Short mmCIF file of C-alpha atoms in Angstrom, two decimals:
data_model
loop_
_atom_site.label_atom_id
_atom_site.label_comp_id
_atom_site.label_asym_id
_atom_site.label_seq_id
_atom_site.Cartn_x
_atom_site.Cartn_y
_atom_site.Cartn_z
CA GLN A 1 0.00 0.00 0.00
CA VAL A 2 1.22 3.50 -0.84
CA GLN A 3 0.45 6.54 1.25
CA VAL A 4 0.57 10.09 -0.07
CA VAL A 5 0.54 12.96 2.39
CA GLU A 6 0.48 16.68 1.63
CA SER A 7 1.35 19.51 3.98
CA GLY A 8 1.95 23.24 3.92
CA GLY A 9 -1.46 24.62 3.13
CA GLY A 10 -2.98 27.52 4.99
CA LEU A 11 -4.26 31.06 4.83
CA VAL A 12 -2.22 33.73 3.11
CA GLN A 13 -2.85 37.24 1.83
CA ALA A 14 -2.88 37.97 -1.87
CA GLY A 15 0.64 38.52 -3.13
CA GLY A 16 2.09 36.19 -0.54
CA SER A 17 3.77 32.81 -0.84
CA LEU A 18 3.28 29.27 0.37
CA ARG A 19 5.23 26.08 -0.10
CA LEU A 20 3.44 22.77 -0.29
CA SER A 21 5.15 19.46 0.37
CA CYS A 22 4.14 15.94 -0.53
CA THR A 23 5.64 12.67 0.60
CA ALA A 24 4.94 9.23 -0.83
CA SER A 25 5.70 6.21 1.32
CA GLY A 26 5.23 2.48 1.18
CA ARG A 27 6.57 -0.32 -0.97
CA ILE A 28 7.62 1.86 -3.91
CA PHE A 29 10.23 0.62 -6.36
CA SER A 30 10.55 3.89 -8.24
CA VAL A 31 8.76 7.16 -8.86
CA ARG A 32 7.60 7.82 -12.42
CA ALA A 33 5.92 11.18 -11.97
CA MET A 34 4.67 13.50 -9.26
CA LYS A 35 2.02 16.13 -9.87
CA TRP A 36 -0.02 18.75 -8.10
CA TYR A 37 -3.70 19.24 -8.88
CA ARG A 38 -6.19 21.63 -7.35
CA GLN A 39 -9.92 21.80 -7.07
CA CYS A 40 -11.67 25.12 -6.59
CA PRO A 41 -15.19 25.18 -5.16
CA GLY A 42 -17.71 24.22 -7.83
CA LYS A 43 -15.04 23.42 -10.41
CA GLN A 44 -13.34 20.34 -11.77
CA ARG A 45 -9.95 19.24 -10.53
CA GLU A 46 -7.20 20.74 -12.69
CA LEU A 47 -3.52 20.08 -13.19
CA VAL A 48 -1.31 22.70 -11.55
CA ALA A 49 2.17 21.32 -12.15
CA GLY A 50 3.91 18.06 -12.94
CA LEU A 51 7.40 16.65 -12.55
CA SER A 52 8.54 13.59 -14.45
CA LYS A 53 11.17 11.05 -13.51
CA SER A 54 13.53 12.65 -16.02
CA GLY A 55 13.12 16.04 -14.39
CA SER A 56 10.93 17.67 -16.98
CA THR A 57 8.22 19.97 -15.69
CA ALA A 58 4.86 21.19 -16.89
CA TYR A 59 2.54 23.89 -15.58
CA GLY A 60 -1.04 24.94 -15.95
CA ASP A 61 -1.43 28.20 -17.83
CA SER A 62 -2.84 30.04 -14.83
CA VAL A 63 0.22 29.40 -12.65
CA LYS A 64 3.09 29.72 -15.13
CA GLY A 65 5.71 32.13 -13.87
CA ARG A 66 4.31 32.09 -10.32
CA PHE A 67 4.52 28.45 -9.19
CA THR A 68 7.54 26.16 -9.25
CA ILE A 69 7.51 22.39 -8.83
CA SER A 70 10.57 20.57 -7.58
CA GLY A 71 11.25 17.19 -6.12
CA ASP A 72 13.54 14.51 -4.86
CA ASN A 73 12.70 11.15 -6.40
CA ALA A 74 15.09 9.34 -4.07
CA LYS A 75 13.19 10.71 -1.08
CA GLN A 76 9.86 10.37 -2.89
CA MET A 77 9.02 13.97 -2.18
CA VAL A 78 7.67 16.79 -4.30
CA TYR A 79 7.23 20.46 -3.51
CA LEU A 80 5.19 23.30 -4.92
CA GLN A 81 6.50 26.80 -4.33
CA MET A 82 3.65 29.23 -4.86
CA ASN A 83 4.47 32.93 -5.22
CA SER A 84 2.36 35.97 -6.03
CA LEU A 85 -0.72 34.15 -4.84
CA GLU A 86 -4.10 35.37 -6.00
CA ALA A 87 -7.59 34.88 -4.61
CA GLU A 88 -8.28 32.62 -7.60
CA ASP A 89 -5.63 30.21 -6.32
CA THR A 90 -7.87 29.33 -3.38
CA ALA A 91 -8.49 25.60 -3.64
CA VAL A 92 -7.78 22.21 -2.18
CA TYR A 93 -4.42 21.10 -3.54
CA TYR A 94 -3.85 17.41 -4.16
CA CYS A 95 -0.64 15.50 -4.70
CA ASN A 96 -0.73 12.76 -7.32
CA VAL A 97 2.06 10.23 -7.71
CA THR A 98 2.66 7.59 -10.36
CA VAL A 99 4.94 4.88 -9.06
CA LEU A 100 6.20 1.40 -9.82
CA VAL A 101 4.95 -1.02 -7.17
CA ASP A 102 4.64 -4.80 -6.88
CA GLY A 103 1.73 -5.03 -9.25
CA GLY A 104 3.04 -2.62 -11.84
CA ILE A 105 2.60 1.10 -12.35
CA SER A 106 -0.10 2.71 -10.23
CA THR A 107 -1.30 6.20 -9.40
CA TYR A 108 -2.17 7.40 -5.91
CA TRP A 109 -3.72 10.56 -4.49
CA GLY A 110 -3.21 12.39 -1.25
CA GLN A 111 -6.05 13.64 0.91
CA GLY A 112 -5.51 17.26 -0.10
CA THR A 113 -4.45 20.42 1.68
CA GLN A 114 -6.46 23.63 1.74
CA VAL A 115 -4.95 26.84 0.42
CA THR A 116 -6.92 30.01 1.04
CA VAL A 117 -5.80 33.34 -0.40
CA SER A 118 -7.48 36.41 1.03
CA SER A 119 -7.83 39.47 -1.17
#
């Protein structure tokens, strides 16, 4: 079984910064990709940023230039540095990991961490 745990959410004023962390644990042979998604009230979950095993990154259009994803595959951790936060960034942020486990490649989700940006 794989566990995914996020931390670092909270309340911040517009223009401020937060750093989210995510740790995957369990019987993991290797990490293939780690991503951050978010879900705003009344909206579908959307991709915020992704980090592949090779180190390549991808970002949603609304966060480009403001958010930075980084990670340590050996430690099975991924981070999301969020700068210049806006009220529209208010959402529950979820960590998503794709890993190689006993049964093959599987994807797991964390429970989410709330980010609230006050304007």
